[in-house]
Short mmCIF file of C-alpha atoms in Angstrom, two decimals:
data_model
loop_
_atom_site.label_atom_id
_atom_site.label_comp_id
_atom_site.label_asym_id
_atom_site.label_seq_id
_atom_site.Cartn_x
_atom_site.Cartn_y
_atom_site.Cartn_z
CA GLN A 264 -23.59 35.03 33.31
CA ASN A 265 -20.76 35.63 31.32
CA PRO A 266 -17.92 34.03 31.12
CA PRO A 267 -14.41 36.00 32.44
CA PRO A 268 -12.99 37.12 29.43
CA GLN A 269 -9.60 35.02 29.75
CA SER A 270 -11.20 31.64 29.39
CA SER A 271 -12.00 33.50 25.86
CA PRO A 272 -8.83 32.69 24.01
CA ILE A 273 -9.12 28.60 25.63
CA PHE A 274 -12.77 28.24 23.82
CA ALA A 275 -10.72 30.24 20.38
CA GLY A 276 -8.43 27.80 20.42
CA LEU A 277 -10.55 24.60 21.02
CA ALA A 278 -13.35 25.74 18.27
CA LEU A 279 -9.46 26.01 16.14
CA VAL A 280 -8.58 22.58 16.59
CA ALA A 281 -12.04 20.53 16.13
CA SER A 282 -12.56 22.86 12.83
CA MET A 283 -9.61 21.00 11.81
CA SER A 284 -10.17 17.75 12.75
CA LEU A 285 -13.88 18.30 10.59
CA SER A 286 -12.35 19.67 7.60
CA GLU A 287 -10.00 19.09 4.81
CA ALA A 288 -7.76 21.94 6.26
CA ARG A 289 -5.21 19.55 6.90
CA TRP A 290 -5.44 17.46 3.69
CA ASP A 291 -5.21 20.69 1.85
CA PHE A 292 -2.00 21.93 4.20
CA TYR A 293 0.05 18.88 3.76
CA ARG A 294 -0.39 18.18 -0.26
CA ASN A 295 0.40 21.68 -1.36
CA TYR A 296 3.15 21.88 0.93
CA GLY A 297 4.40 18.35 -0.84
CA GLY A 298 3.59 19.94 -3.91
CA ASN A 299 6.31 23.77 -3.36
CA HIS A 300 8.43 21.08 -2.42
CA ARG A 301 8.25 18.64 -5.49
CA ARG A 302 8.32 21.53 -7.41
CA LEU A 303 11.73 22.54 -5.91
CA GLY A 304 13.03 19.18 -5.77
CA GLU A 305 13.58 18.77 -1.83
CA TRP A 306 11.71 14.71 -2.74
CA ALA A 307 12.60 14.07 1.19
CA VAL A 308 10.10 16.84 2.35
CA ALA A 309 7.93 16.58 -0.12
CA TYR A 310 7.50 12.85 0.89
CA HIS A 311 6.58 13.17 3.73
CA ALA A 312 4.23 16.48 3.78
CA TYR A 313 2.42 13.56 0.74
CA GLN A 314 2.55 10.74 3.74
CA LYS A 315 0.58 12.78 5.97
CA ALA A 316 -1.85 14.71 2.99
CA VAL A 317 -2.66 10.56 2.32
CA ARG A 318 -3.39 10.30 6.04
CA TYR A 319 -6.07 13.40 6.18
CA ALA A 320 -7.42 12.89 2.43
CA PRO A 321 -11.23 11.90 1.91
CA ASP A 322 -11.87 8.72 1.04
CA ASP A 323 -12.85 8.73 -2.33
CA GLU A 324 -12.08 8.02 -5.98
CA ALA A 325 -9.02 10.01 -5.94
CA ALA A 326 -7.39 7.87 -3.25
CA GLU A 327 -5.31 5.94 -5.34
CA SER A 328 -4.16 8.31 -7.39
CA ARG A 329 -2.49 9.93 -4.31
CA GLN A 330 -1.12 6.74 -3.21
CA ARG A 331 0.77 6.62 -6.63
CA ARG A 332 2.13 10.52 -5.95
CA VAL A 333 3.69 9.19 -2.52
CA ASP A 334 5.41 6.37 -4.56
CA GLU A 335 6.69 8.28 -6.89
CA MET A 336 8.26 10.35 -4.07
CA ARG A 337 9.89 7.46 -2.75
CA ALA A 338 11.11 6.38 -6.28
CA ASN A 339 12.72 9.47 -6.66
CA ILE A 340 14.12 9.47 -3.36
CA GLU A 341 15.59 6.08 -3.72
CA ARG A 342 17.17 7.33 -7.78
CA ASP A 343 18.22 10.84 -6.67
CA GLY A 344 18.83 10.48 -2.75
CA PRO A 345 17.11 13.55 -0.61
CA ARG A 346 16.91 16.06 -3.94
CA ARG A 347 16.45 16.25 -7.28
CA PRO A 348 20.06 16.46 -8.69
#
């Protein structure tokens, strides 16, 4: 017996959440979001995005480099404020 059609969106939503949790999509999203705002000079937005990216990043040899980028954004905020002058 097939489930009623109204339950299909629920299953699709659960599948989406599961796929996001098991993939690197969140890391890629926040990394790219932070990079875009860094290039625009929006230090505070980039900083918060990079913080989230580090949280979802794969545990590999680039972890130190990612943390340096977060620290760089924090230094920019301390020096220039939330935006590039």
